[in-house]
GROMACS .gro file of C-alpha atoms in nm:
model
  468
    1MET     CA    1   0.000   0.000   0.000
    2GLU     CA    2   0.143   0.340  -0.100
    3PRO     CA    3   0.211   0.592   0.177
    4HIS     CA    4  -0.003   0.904   0.180
    5GLY     CA    5   0.252   1.169   0.263
    6PRO     CA    6   0.449   1.235   0.582
    7ARG     CA    7   0.275   1.168   0.910
    8GLU     CA    8   0.359   1.219   1.270
    9SER     CA    9   0.543   0.937   1.439
   10PRO     CA   10   0.314   0.690   1.616
   11PRO     CA   11   0.302   0.733   1.994
   12TRP     CA   12   0.472   0.400   2.059
   13GLU     CA   13   0.792   0.514   1.886
   14GLY     CA   14   1.063   0.672   2.100
   15SER     CA   15   0.932   0.536   2.428
   16SER     CA   16   1.124   0.670   2.727
   17LEU     CA   17   1.112   0.335   2.910
   18PRO     CA   18   1.306   0.076   2.711
   19GLY     CA   19   1.186  -0.279   2.753
   20ALA     CA   20   0.859  -0.170   2.915
   21TRP     CA   21   0.549  -0.002   2.785
   22PRO     CA   22   0.424   0.316   2.949
   23SER     CA   23   0.084   0.259   3.105
   24SER     CA   24  -0.094   0.467   2.838
   25ALA     CA   25   0.126   0.421   2.530
   26LEU     CA   26  -0.049   0.112   2.396
   27GLY     CA   27  -0.393   0.256   2.454
   28GLN     CA   28  -0.293   0.584   2.288
   29ALA     CA   29  -0.162   0.397   1.984
   30PHE     CA   30  -0.487   0.211   1.926
   31SER     CA   31  -0.694   0.519   2.013
   32GLN     CA   32  -0.515   0.714   1.744
   33ILE     CA   33  -0.585   0.437   1.491
   34LEU     CA   34  -0.953   0.441   1.584
   35HIS     CA   35  -0.958   0.818   1.551
   36GLN     CA   36  -0.815   0.791   1.200
   37PHE     CA   37  -1.091   0.549   1.102
   38ALA     CA   38  -1.352   0.792   1.236
   39GLY     CA   39  -1.207   1.101   1.068
   40GLN     CA   40  -1.400   1.361   0.874
   41GLU     CA   41  -1.565   1.254   0.551
   42SER     CA   42  -1.336   1.464   0.333
   43ARG     CA   43  -1.023   1.308   0.482
   44ARG     CA   44  -1.159   0.964   0.564
   45GLY     CA   45  -1.005   0.778   0.270
   46LYS     CA   46  -0.648   0.890   0.333
   47ALA     CA   47  -0.688   0.867   0.710
   48ARG     CA   48  -0.809   0.509   0.692
   49SER     CA   49  -0.528   0.407   0.460
   50ALA     CA   50  -0.285   0.568   0.701
   51ALA     CA   51  -0.451   0.385   0.990
   52LEU     CA   52  -0.394   0.051   0.816
   53GLU     CA   53  -0.024   0.130   0.777
   54ASP     CA   54   0.005   0.238   1.139
   55LEU     CA   55  -0.173  -0.072   1.261
   56ALA     CA   56   0.050  -0.296   1.050
   57ALA     CA   57   0.360  -0.126   1.193
   58LEU     CA   58   0.224  -0.159   1.546
   59LEU     CA   59   0.153  -0.530   1.507
   60GLU     CA   60   0.499  -0.593   1.367
   61ALA     CA   61   0.669  -0.413   1.657
   62LYS     CA   62   0.838  -0.642   1.903
   63GLU     CA   63   0.679  -0.471   2.200
   64CYS     CA   64   0.334  -0.564   2.066
   65ASP     CA   65   0.398  -0.924   2.170
   66ARG     CA   66   0.277  -0.818   2.514
   67LEU     CA   67  -0.074  -0.752   2.382
   68PHE     CA   68  -0.195  -1.093   2.494
   69GLU     CA   69   0.052  -1.149   2.776
   70GLY     CA   70   0.001  -1.078   3.142
   71SER     CA   71  -0.283  -0.904   3.318
   72ASP     CA   72  -0.117  -0.600   3.474
   73ALA     CA   73  -0.274  -0.257   3.497
   74SER     CA   74  -0.095  -0.132   3.186
   75LEU     CA   75  -0.297  -0.369   2.967
   76ARG     CA   76  -0.629  -0.315   3.140
   77GLY     CA   77  -0.903  -0.234   2.891
   78MET     CA   78  -0.707  -0.364   2.592
   79PRO     CA   79  -0.954  -0.647   2.505
   80GLU     CA   80  -1.231  -0.393   2.452
   81MET     CA   81  -0.993  -0.171   2.256
   82LEU     CA   82  -0.899  -0.460   2.028
   83GLY     CA   83  -1.267  -0.536   1.976
   84GLN     CA   84  -1.327  -0.177   1.866
   85VAL     CA   85  -1.031  -0.193   1.628
   86ALA     CA   86  -1.162  -0.518   1.478
   87LYS     CA   87  -1.506  -0.360   1.438
   88ALA     CA   88  -1.355  -0.061   1.260
   89LEU     CA   89  -1.154  -0.285   1.027
   90GLY     CA   90  -1.461  -0.490   0.939
   91LYS     CA   91  -1.663  -0.177   0.869
   92TYR     CA   92  -1.382  -0.038   0.655
   93ALA     CA   93  -1.388  -0.347   0.430
   94ALA     CA   94  -1.766  -0.396   0.429
   95PRO     CA   95  -1.947  -0.369   0.094
   96ALA     CA   96  -2.196  -0.085   0.053
   97GLU     CA   97  -2.526  -0.081  -0.130
   98GLU     CA   98  -2.426   0.073  -0.463
   99PRO     CA   99  -2.694   0.096  -0.734
  100GLU     CA  100  -2.447   0.246  -0.982
  101GLY     CA  101  -2.080   0.184  -1.049
  102LYS     CA  102  -2.107  -0.150  -0.879
  103GLY     CA  103  -1.813  -0.314  -1.052
  104ASP     CA  104  -1.556  -0.046  -0.960
  105ARG     CA  105  -1.675  -0.018  -0.602
  106HIS     CA  106  -1.676  -0.393  -0.551
  107SER     CA  107  -1.322  -0.433  -0.683
  108GLU     CA  108  -1.217  -0.165  -0.436
  109VAL     CA  109  -1.392  -0.353  -0.155
  110ALA     CA  110  -1.204  -0.672  -0.246
  111GLU     CA  111  -0.872  -0.488  -0.227
  112LYS     CA  112  -0.959  -0.343   0.112
  113ALA     CA  113  -1.069  -0.685   0.237
  114ALA     CA  114  -0.740  -0.844   0.133
  115ALA     CA  115  -0.543  -0.576   0.319
  116VAL     CA  116  -0.759  -0.607   0.633
  117ALA     CA  117  -0.734  -0.987   0.625
  118LEU     CA  118  -0.355  -0.965   0.642
  119LEU     CA  119  -0.386  -0.751   0.955
  120PHE     CA  120  -0.626  -0.999   1.115
  121LEU     CA  121  -0.383  -1.281   1.037
  122LYS     CA  122  -0.104  -1.092   1.216
  123LEU     CA  123  -0.328  -1.026   1.514
  124LEU     CA  124  -0.441  -1.389   1.540
  125ARG     CA  125  -0.084  -1.513   1.513
  126LYS     CA  126  -0.004  -1.297   1.817
  127VAL     CA  127  -0.278  -1.482   2.004
  128GLU     CA  128  -0.148  -1.819   1.885
  129ALA     CA  129   0.201  -1.730   2.006
  130ALA     CA  130   0.066  -1.618   2.343
  131LYS     CA  131  -0.114  -1.951   2.387
  132SER     CA  132   0.209  -2.149   2.376
  133SER     CA  133   0.418  -1.910   2.584
  134LEU     CA  134   0.194  -1.838   2.880
  135VAL     CA  135   0.082  -2.024   3.187
  136CYS     CA  136  -0.215  -1.800   3.257
  137PRO     CA  137  -0.502  -1.791   3.004
  138ALA     CA  138  -0.498  -1.412   2.957
  139TRP     CA  139  -0.527  -1.459   2.580
  140LYS     CA  140  -0.880  -1.595   2.619
  141THR     CA  141  -0.996  -1.272   2.777
  142SER     CA  142  -0.844  -1.067   2.496
  143LEU     CA  143  -0.983  -1.293   2.226
  144ARG     CA  144  -1.343  -1.284   2.345
  145PRO     CA  145  -1.442  -0.936   2.213
  146LEU     CA  146  -1.222  -0.985   1.908
  147ALA     CA  147  -1.347  -1.322   1.780
  148GLY     CA  148  -1.699  -1.215   1.680
  149HIS     CA  149  -1.587  -0.926   1.459
  150VAL     CA  150  -1.315  -1.139   1.298
  151TYR     CA  151  -1.571  -1.411   1.224
  152VAL     CA  152  -1.818  -1.170   1.062
  153PHE     CA  153  -1.541  -1.025   0.845
  154ALA     CA  154  -1.412  -1.370   0.743
  155VAL     CA  155  -1.756  -1.500   0.645
  156THR     CA  156  -1.840  -1.178   0.459
  157HIS     CA  157  -1.540  -1.209   0.228
  158SER     CA  158  -1.487  -1.585   0.208
  159LEU     CA  159  -1.821  -1.647   0.034
  160GLU     CA  160  -1.833  -1.608  -0.342
  161GLN     CA  161  -2.015  -1.279  -0.394
  162SER     CA  162  -2.001  -0.981  -0.628
  163TRP     CA  163  -1.779  -0.783  -0.387
  164THR     CA  164  -1.518  -1.058  -0.348
  165SER     CA  165  -1.225  -1.165  -0.562
  166PRO     CA  166  -1.026  -1.491  -0.563
  167ARG     CA  167  -0.754  -1.316  -0.362
  168SER     CA  168  -0.988  -1.171  -0.098
  169GLN     CA  169  -1.172  -1.505  -0.066
  170GLU     CA  170  -0.843  -1.686  -0.015
  171VAL     CA  171  -0.710  -1.462   0.260
  172ALA     CA  172  -1.051  -1.438   0.430
  173GLY     CA  173  -1.066  -1.817   0.432
  174GLN     CA  174  -0.724  -1.822   0.595
  175VAL     CA  175  -0.850  -1.581   0.862
  176LEU     CA  176  -1.146  -1.808   0.937
  177ALA     CA  177  -0.925  -2.118   0.954
  178LEU     CA  178  -0.677  -1.947   1.187
  179LEU     CA  179  -0.961  -1.819   1.405
  180LEU     CA  180  -1.090  -2.175   1.449
  181GLN     CA  181  -0.737  -2.290   1.529
  182VAL     CA  182  -0.682  -2.017   1.787
  183THR     CA  183  -1.018  -2.080   1.954
  184GLU     CA  184  -0.948  -2.456   1.952
  185CYS     CA  185  -1.262  -2.538   1.754
  186GLY     CA  186  -1.274  -2.820   1.504
  187SER     CA  187  -1.544  -2.664   1.286
  188VAL     CA  188  -1.752  -2.352   1.236
  189ALA     CA  189  -2.047  -2.528   1.399
  190GLY     CA  190  -1.835  -2.599   1.707
  191PHE     CA  191  -1.723  -2.237   1.714
  192LEU     CA  192  -2.086  -2.123   1.711
  193HIS     CA  193  -2.257  -2.360   1.954
  194GLY     CA  194  -1.958  -2.487   2.152
  195GLU     CA  195  -1.754  -2.803   2.117
  196ASN     CA  196  -1.928  -2.969   2.413
  197GLU     CA  197  -2.233  -2.925   2.635
  198ASP     CA  198  -2.043  -2.736   2.906
  199GLU     CA  199  -1.889  -2.484   2.667
  200LYS     CA  200  -2.087  -2.180   2.565
  201GLY     CA  201  -2.066  -2.103   2.196
  202ARG     CA  202  -2.042  -1.767   2.024
  203PHE     CA  203  -2.365  -1.780   1.826
  204THR     CA  204  -2.544  -1.544   2.065
  205ALA     CA  205  -2.261  -1.291   2.049
  206ILE     CA  206  -2.249  -1.301   1.669
  207MET     CA  207  -2.626  -1.258   1.641
  208GLY     CA  208  -2.585  -0.958   1.871
  209LEU     CA  209  -2.330  -0.809   1.631
  210LEU     CA  210  -2.559  -0.867   1.334
  211LYS     CA  211  -2.878  -0.748   1.504
  212PRO     CA  212  -2.833  -0.371   1.439
  213ASP     CA  213  -2.799  -0.448   1.066
  214LEU     CA  214  -3.100  -0.683   1.055
  215THR     CA  215  -3.377  -0.437   1.135
  216LYS     CA  216  -3.647  -0.330   0.891
  217ASP     CA  217  -3.473   0.000   0.816
  218SER     CA  218  -3.111  -0.112   0.809
  219TRP     CA  219  -3.082  -0.465   0.670
  220LYS     CA  220  -3.021  -0.344   0.315
  221ASN     CA  221  -2.749  -0.097   0.404
  222ASN     CA  222  -2.491  -0.375   0.405
  223PRO     CA  223  -2.566  -0.638   0.138
  224ALA     CA  224  -2.337  -0.890   0.309
  225THR     CA  225  -2.531  -0.905   0.637
  226LYS     CA  226  -2.811  -1.126   0.506
  227TYR     CA  227  -2.562  -1.378   0.366
  228VAL     CA  228  -2.360  -1.385   0.687
  229PHE     CA  229  -2.681  -1.439   0.884
  230SER     CA  230  -2.807  -1.715   0.653
  231TRP     CA  231  -2.472  -1.895   0.635
  232THR     CA  232  -2.424  -1.876   1.011
  233LEU     CA  233  -2.779  -1.988   1.084
  234GLN     CA  234  -2.749  -2.298   0.871
  235LYS     CA  235  -2.434  -2.405   1.056
  236VAL     CA  236  -2.631  -2.444   1.381
  237THR     CA  237  -2.861  -2.744   1.401
  238ARG     CA  238  -3.067  -2.915   1.666
  239PRO     CA  239  -3.058  -2.929   1.965
  240TRP     CA  240  -2.874  -2.596   1.987
  241LEU     CA  241  -3.092  -2.388   1.756
  242SER     CA  242  -3.413  -2.389   1.962
  243GLN     CA  243  -3.270  -2.166   2.235
  244HIS     CA  244  -3.202  -1.893   1.977
  245LEU     CA  245  -3.546  -1.900   1.813
  246GLU     CA  246  -3.642  -1.549   1.925
  247ARG     CA  247  -3.325  -1.410   1.765
  248ILE     CA  248  -3.338  -1.592   1.430
  249LEU     CA  249  -3.708  -1.606   1.338
  250PRO     CA  250  -3.778  -1.231   1.294
  251PRO     CA  251  -3.480  -1.169   1.058
  252SER     CA  252  -3.572  -1.479   0.855
  253LEU     CA  253  -3.929  -1.355   0.813
  254LEU     CA  254  -3.802  -1.007   0.728
  255ILE     CA  255  -3.571  -1.129   0.453
  256SER     CA  256  -3.833  -1.364   0.305
  257ASP     CA  257  -4.087  -1.081   0.287
  258ASP     CA  258  -3.876  -0.871   0.051
  259TYR     CA  259  -3.980  -0.783  -0.303
  260GLN     CA  260  -3.658  -0.919  -0.460
  261THR     CA  261  -3.672  -1.286  -0.554
  262GLU     CA  262  -3.313  -1.346  -0.442
  263ASN     CA  263  -3.394  -1.226  -0.091
  264LYS     CA  264  -3.720  -1.421  -0.083
  265ILE     CA  265  -3.537  -1.745  -0.161
  266LEU     CA  266  -3.271  -1.669   0.100
  267GLY     CA  267  -3.535  -1.605   0.364
  268VAL     CA  268  -3.730  -1.919   0.270
  269HIS     CA  269  -3.416  -2.128   0.310
  270CYS     CA  270  -3.367  -1.979   0.658
  271LEU     CA  271  -3.728  -2.059   0.752
  272HIS     CA  272  -3.691  -2.413   0.617
  273HIS     CA  273  -3.378  -2.464   0.828
  274ILE     CA  274  -3.568  -2.345   1.135
  275VAL     CA  275  -3.852  -2.588   1.063
  276LEU     CA  276  -3.607  -2.878   1.033
  277ASN     CA  277  -3.400  -2.799   1.342
  278VAL     CA  278  -3.641  -2.657   1.602
  279PRO     CA  279  -3.867  -2.897   1.796
  280ALA     CA  280  -4.234  -2.897   1.699
  281ALA     CA  281  -4.340  -2.792   2.049
  282ASP     CA  282  -4.137  -2.472   2.025
  283LEU     CA  283  -4.274  -2.392   1.680
  284LEU     CA  284  -4.635  -2.452   1.788
  285GLN     CA  285  -4.592  -2.222   2.088
  286TYR     CA  286  -4.727  -1.870   2.026
  287ASN     CA  287  -4.846  -1.987   1.680
  288ARG     CA  288  -4.497  -1.958   1.534
  289ALA     CA  289  -4.565  -2.248   1.296
  290GLN     CA  290  -4.875  -2.070   1.164
  291VAL     CA  291  -4.674  -1.753   1.106
  292ILE     CA  292  -4.413  -1.950   0.908
  293TYR     CA  293  -4.689  -2.127   0.713
  294HIS     CA  294  -4.854  -1.802   0.604
  295ALA     CA  295  -4.516  -1.652   0.514
  296LEU     CA  296  -4.443  -1.950   0.287
  297PHE     CA  297  -4.797  -1.984   0.152
  298ASN     CA  298  -4.803  -1.627   0.024
  299HIS     CA  299  -4.506  -1.702  -0.202
  300LEU     CA  300  -4.707  -1.963  -0.393
  301TYR     CA  301  -4.863  -1.684  -0.598
  302THR     CA  302  -4.530  -1.597  -0.757
  303ARG     CA  303  -4.412  -1.722  -1.095
  304GLU     CA  304  -4.044  -1.778  -1.010
  305HIS     CA  305  -3.975  -2.151  -1.030
  306HIS     CA  306  -3.671  -2.140  -0.798
  307LEU     CA  307  -3.878  -1.972  -0.528
  308ILE     CA  308  -4.170  -2.213  -0.578
  309GLN     CA  309  -3.934  -2.510  -0.539
  310ALA     CA  310  -3.790  -2.374  -0.212
  311VAL     CA  311  -4.136  -2.293  -0.075
  312LEU     CA  312  -4.286  -2.633  -0.154
  313LEU     CA  313  -3.997  -2.816   0.012
  314GLY     CA  314  -4.039  -2.601   0.322
  315LEU     CA  315  -4.415  -2.656   0.333
  316LEU     CA  316  -4.383  -3.033   0.300
  317ASP     CA  317  -4.160  -3.040   0.609
  318LEU     CA  318  -4.391  -2.800   0.794
  319PHE     CA  319  -4.711  -3.002   0.741
  320PRO     CA  320  -4.629  -3.272   1.002
  321ILE     CA  321  -4.579  -2.999   1.264
  322LEU     CA  322  -4.901  -2.815   1.180
  323GLU     CA  323  -5.104  -3.135   1.171
  324LYS     CA  324  -4.946  -3.281   1.483
  325ALA     CA  325  -5.252  -3.206   1.695
  326LEU     CA  326  -5.507  -3.332   1.439
  327HIS     CA  327  -5.646  -3.677   1.526
  328TRP     CA  328  -5.931  -3.838   1.335
  329LYS     CA  329  -6.166  -4.023   1.569
  330GLY     CA  330  -6.358  -4.200   1.294
  331ASP     CA  331  -6.696  -4.047   1.382
  332GLY     CA  332  -6.716  -3.807   1.093
  333ALA     CA  333  -6.544  -3.659   0.793
  334ARG     CA  334  -6.177  -3.595   0.832
  335PRO     CA  335  -6.098  -3.224   0.866
  336THR     CA  336  -5.924  -3.049   0.582
  337THR     CA  337  -5.559  -2.980   0.643
  338HIS     CA  338  -5.301  -2.724   0.538
  339CYS     CA  339  -5.176  -2.979   0.286
  340ASP     CA  340  -5.523  -2.982   0.125
  341GLU     CA  341  -5.518  -2.605   0.104
  342VAL     CA  342  -5.176  -2.596  -0.060
  343LEU     CA  343  -5.254  -2.879  -0.304
  344GLN     CA  344  -5.575  -2.708  -0.409
  345LEU     CA  345  -5.385  -2.389  -0.491
  346ILE     CA  346  -5.109  -2.578  -0.671
  347LEU     CA  347  -5.358  -2.763  -0.891
  348THR     CA  348  -5.533  -2.432  -0.966
  349HIS     CA  349  -5.201  -2.290  -1.087
  350MET     CA  350  -5.098  -2.605  -1.272
  351GLU     CA  351  -5.398  -2.627  -1.506
  352PRO     CA  352  -5.339  -2.309  -1.710
  353GLU     CA  353  -4.960  -2.296  -1.663
  354HIS     CA  354  -4.769  -2.295  -1.992
  355ARG     CA  355  -4.411  -2.217  -1.883
  356LEU     CA  356  -4.203  -2.533  -1.889
  357LEU     CA  357  -3.984  -2.452  -1.588
  358LEU     CA  358  -4.286  -2.393  -1.368
  359ARG     CA  359  -4.463  -2.701  -1.502
  360ARG     CA  360  -4.160  -2.913  -1.417
  361THR     CA  361  -4.138  -2.760  -1.069
  362TYR     CA  362  -4.503  -2.830  -0.994
  363ALA     CA  363  -4.486  -3.182  -1.138
  364ARG     CA  364  -4.165  -3.257  -0.945
  365ASN     CA  365  -4.336  -3.196  -0.611
  366LEU     CA  366  -4.681  -3.335  -0.687
  367PRO     CA  367  -4.601  -3.699  -0.588
  368ALA     CA  368  -4.498  -3.584  -0.239
  369PHE     CA  369  -4.840  -3.427  -0.185
  370VAL     CA  370  -5.019  -3.745  -0.294
  371LYS     CA  371  -4.803  -3.946  -0.052
  372ARG     CA  372  -4.877  -3.699   0.224
  373LEU     CA  373  -5.254  -3.707   0.179
  374GLY     CA  374  -5.290  -4.075   0.091
  375ILE     CA  375  -5.654  -4.178   0.051
  376LEU     CA  376  -5.759  -3.819   0.120
  377THR     CA  377  -5.634  -3.731  -0.228
  378VAL     CA  378  -5.985  -3.827  -0.350
  379ARG     CA  379  -6.092  -3.479  -0.243
  380HIS     CA  380  -5.890  -3.343  -0.534
  381LEU     CA  381  -5.949  -3.630  -0.779
  382LYS     CA  382  -6.136  -3.440  -1.051
  383ARG     CA  383  -5.883  -3.162  -1.071
  384LEU     CA  384  -5.594  -3.408  -1.050
  385GLU     CA  385  -5.739  -3.600  -1.343
  386ARG     CA  386  -5.751  -3.285  -1.556
  387VAL     CA  387  -5.394  -3.192  -1.458
  388ILE     CA  388  -5.259  -3.541  -1.531
  389ILE     CA  389  -5.420  -3.561  -1.872
  390GLY     CA  390  -5.322  -3.204  -1.959
  391TYR     CA  391  -4.957  -3.252  -1.863
  392LEU     CA  392  -4.928  -3.582  -2.048
  393GLU     CA  393  -5.054  -3.419  -2.365
  394VAL     CA  394  -4.781  -3.153  -2.378
  395TYR     CA  395  -4.428  -3.229  -2.496
  396ASP     CA  396  -4.175  -3.152  -2.224
  397GLY     CA  397  -3.843  -3.182  -2.404
  398PRO     CA  398  -3.611  -3.480  -2.450
  399GLU     CA  399  -3.587  -3.561  -2.079
  400GLU     CA  400  -3.966  -3.560  -2.030
  401GLU     CA  401  -3.924  -3.459  -1.666
  402ALA     CA  402  -4.277  -3.325  -1.618
  403ARG     CA  403  -4.440  -3.623  -1.790
  404LEU     CA  404  -4.243  -3.877  -1.588
  405LYS     CA  405  -4.330  -3.705  -1.260
  406ILE     CA  406  -4.695  -3.688  -1.362
  407LEU     CA  407  -4.686  -4.062  -1.435
  408GLU     CA  408  -4.534  -4.120  -1.092
  409THR     CA  409  -4.820  -3.914  -0.949
  410LEU     CA  410  -5.068  -4.129  -1.142
  411LYS     CA  411  -4.912  -4.447  -1.006
  412LEU     CA  412  -4.939  -4.320  -0.648
  413LEU     CA  413  -5.290  -4.197  -0.710
  414LEU     CA  414  -5.397  -4.541  -0.826
  415GLN     CA  415  -5.229  -4.706  -0.530
  416TYR     CA  416  -5.388  -4.483  -0.268
  417THR     CA  417  -5.735  -4.417  -0.412
  418TRP     CA  418  -5.832  -4.717  -0.626
  419PRO     CA  419  -6.143  -4.893  -0.484
  420ARG     CA  420  -6.071  -5.211  -0.291
  421TYR     CA  421  -6.147  -5.529  -0.482
  422ASP     CA  422  -6.209  -5.879  -0.347
  423SER     CA  423  -6.003  -6.126  -0.550
  424GLN     CA  424  -6.237  -6.414  -0.450
  425GLN     CA  425  -6.509  -6.261  -0.667
  426SER     CA  426  -6.306  -6.294  -0.984
  427GLY     CA  427  -6.468  -6.625  -1.085
  428VAL     CA  428  -6.724  -6.683  -1.358
  429LEU     CA  429  -7.028  -6.464  -1.311
  430ARG     CA  430  -7.345  -6.576  -1.488
  431GLY     CA  431  -7.146  -6.761  -1.748
  432LYS     CA  432  -6.950  -6.454  -1.849
  433THR     CA  433  -6.576  -6.403  -1.844
  434PRO     CA  434  -6.437  -6.287  -1.509
  435PRO     CA  435  -6.408  -5.912  -1.467
  436ILE     CA  436  -6.074  -5.743  -1.523
  437HIS     CA  437  -5.873  -5.676  -1.207
  438PRO     CA  438  -5.834  -5.302  -1.128
  439ALA     CA  439  -5.457  -5.339  -1.147
  440GLU     CA  440  -5.489  -5.465  -1.503
  441LEU     CA  441  -5.717  -5.176  -1.592
  442ALA     CA  442  -5.461  -4.935  -1.451
  443GLN     CA  443  -5.182  -5.101  -1.646
  444VAL     CA  444  -5.382  -5.080  -1.968
  445TYR     CA  445  -5.462  -4.714  -1.904
  446VAL     CA  446  -5.101  -4.624  -1.831
  447GLN     CA  447  -4.973  -4.812  -2.137
  448TYR     CA  448  -5.230  -4.641  -2.355
  449THR     CA  449  -5.150  -4.298  -2.212
  450VAL     CA  450  -4.774  -4.336  -2.232
  451LEU     CA  451  -4.749  -4.499  -2.572
  452GLY     CA  452  -5.019  -4.277  -2.715
  453HIS     CA  453  -4.807  -3.970  -2.648
  454GLY     CA  454  -4.470  -4.110  -2.743
  455VAL     CA  455  -4.317  -4.130  -2.395
  456GLN     CA  456  -4.044  -4.395  -2.375
  457MET     CA  457  -4.083  -4.564  -2.037
  458ASN     CA  458  -4.081  -4.913  -1.887
  459THR     CA  459  -4.447  -4.949  -1.791
  460SER     CA  460  -4.376  -5.259  -1.580
  461GLN     CA  461  -4.243  -5.021  -1.314
  462LEU     CA  462  -4.590  -4.874  -1.285
  463SER     CA  463  -4.766  -5.200  -1.196
  464ILE     CA  464  -5.024  -5.176  -0.919
  465PRO     CA  465  -5.002  -5.423  -0.629
  466VAL     CA  466  -5.253  -5.706  -0.666
  467GLY     CA  467  -5.381  -5.647  -0.315
  468LEU     CA  468  -5.525  -5.311  -0.411
   0.00000   0.00000   0.00000
């Protein structure tokens, strides 16, 4: 990095006490660096570049080895100071929401991130050296306010995004790996929820750092925050995730409720992860499951096939939780379920749909709904019949994905809803030939449908069990 003109000597140079730091020299050095990061807008660019150079020189100084050593009064307050420095460095390299000139700004962000990552590597190596040279665990106290900011920076720039470059991703990945090594964690998941039951993880602290940027008015100011939140959330699974439900559910709903399809999909993935990894009892409390259901259901009116696919997968895993309290006692008609409501809407959209990608998406998920409802699929039989015939009549390309999934739906439909038939009644009736078994009728119908429309498929795989 090129120097930006002559500057005053840093306060740690020319110390009057050789071999020992004055009680305020170290604090003054870092305070000056923080002041340079918070300079006036007109001078901020040069001041921040100068601050990076000063910080690099400070970390390379021999006296700086005492940063993580000892616990005397001269180093009191340094952990908080280091946390503030790490926060300033992360903010300096954070991408900004830029509607115009995105390419130039993002390349500049990648360069800044690479420079900041090198500073974080130097700082973490100081911690690693202190671990092996000390008897007392003073380094743990200094690392605590530092680790969260380093993690957020590393995740922000190690993911492949528009503001990253191969170089910035590489050095950010090295920062994350060294952070795990210093904190003695075998994985990111262990870093977040703790390596064992007795150890408290850092997930709560990191969510606290992200919270100011995940409000309704601020979550779009930094485009990286939503990706850091989503990536971090999906690293924490059950049984650890349930205790953080109040922190993770509102941001997930907020992101999924955006007007941009990319954000909707990201939010839906977060909600799906919550459904999979939070116990049903916690989701049913305070009607959280209903809130998630309505958030997902509203996306079914879109025409983006990627979003529809994510929503349907999430709903299929949510149905067992919503219907957990429903028990049919056999004394009346079974109540309609959320699965019925979703299937009815899907079939309504499938009939007139002409876009191939959407048709394939709907057809891909239709068998799962038939399996879920079982015999109750008869409620939708007329509309299902129209959809099946309509989708088999339309050419779907060489792979025939939609047609094959519709045939799988037909097979399941015949298995679950075909009337029961007593095989003992298949003898001669009034001198006539025995009636055809329903399975044979189904096989004839499938063969006629498939071969009549030119679909190449082994129809023996669609045979109906004789017991049905």
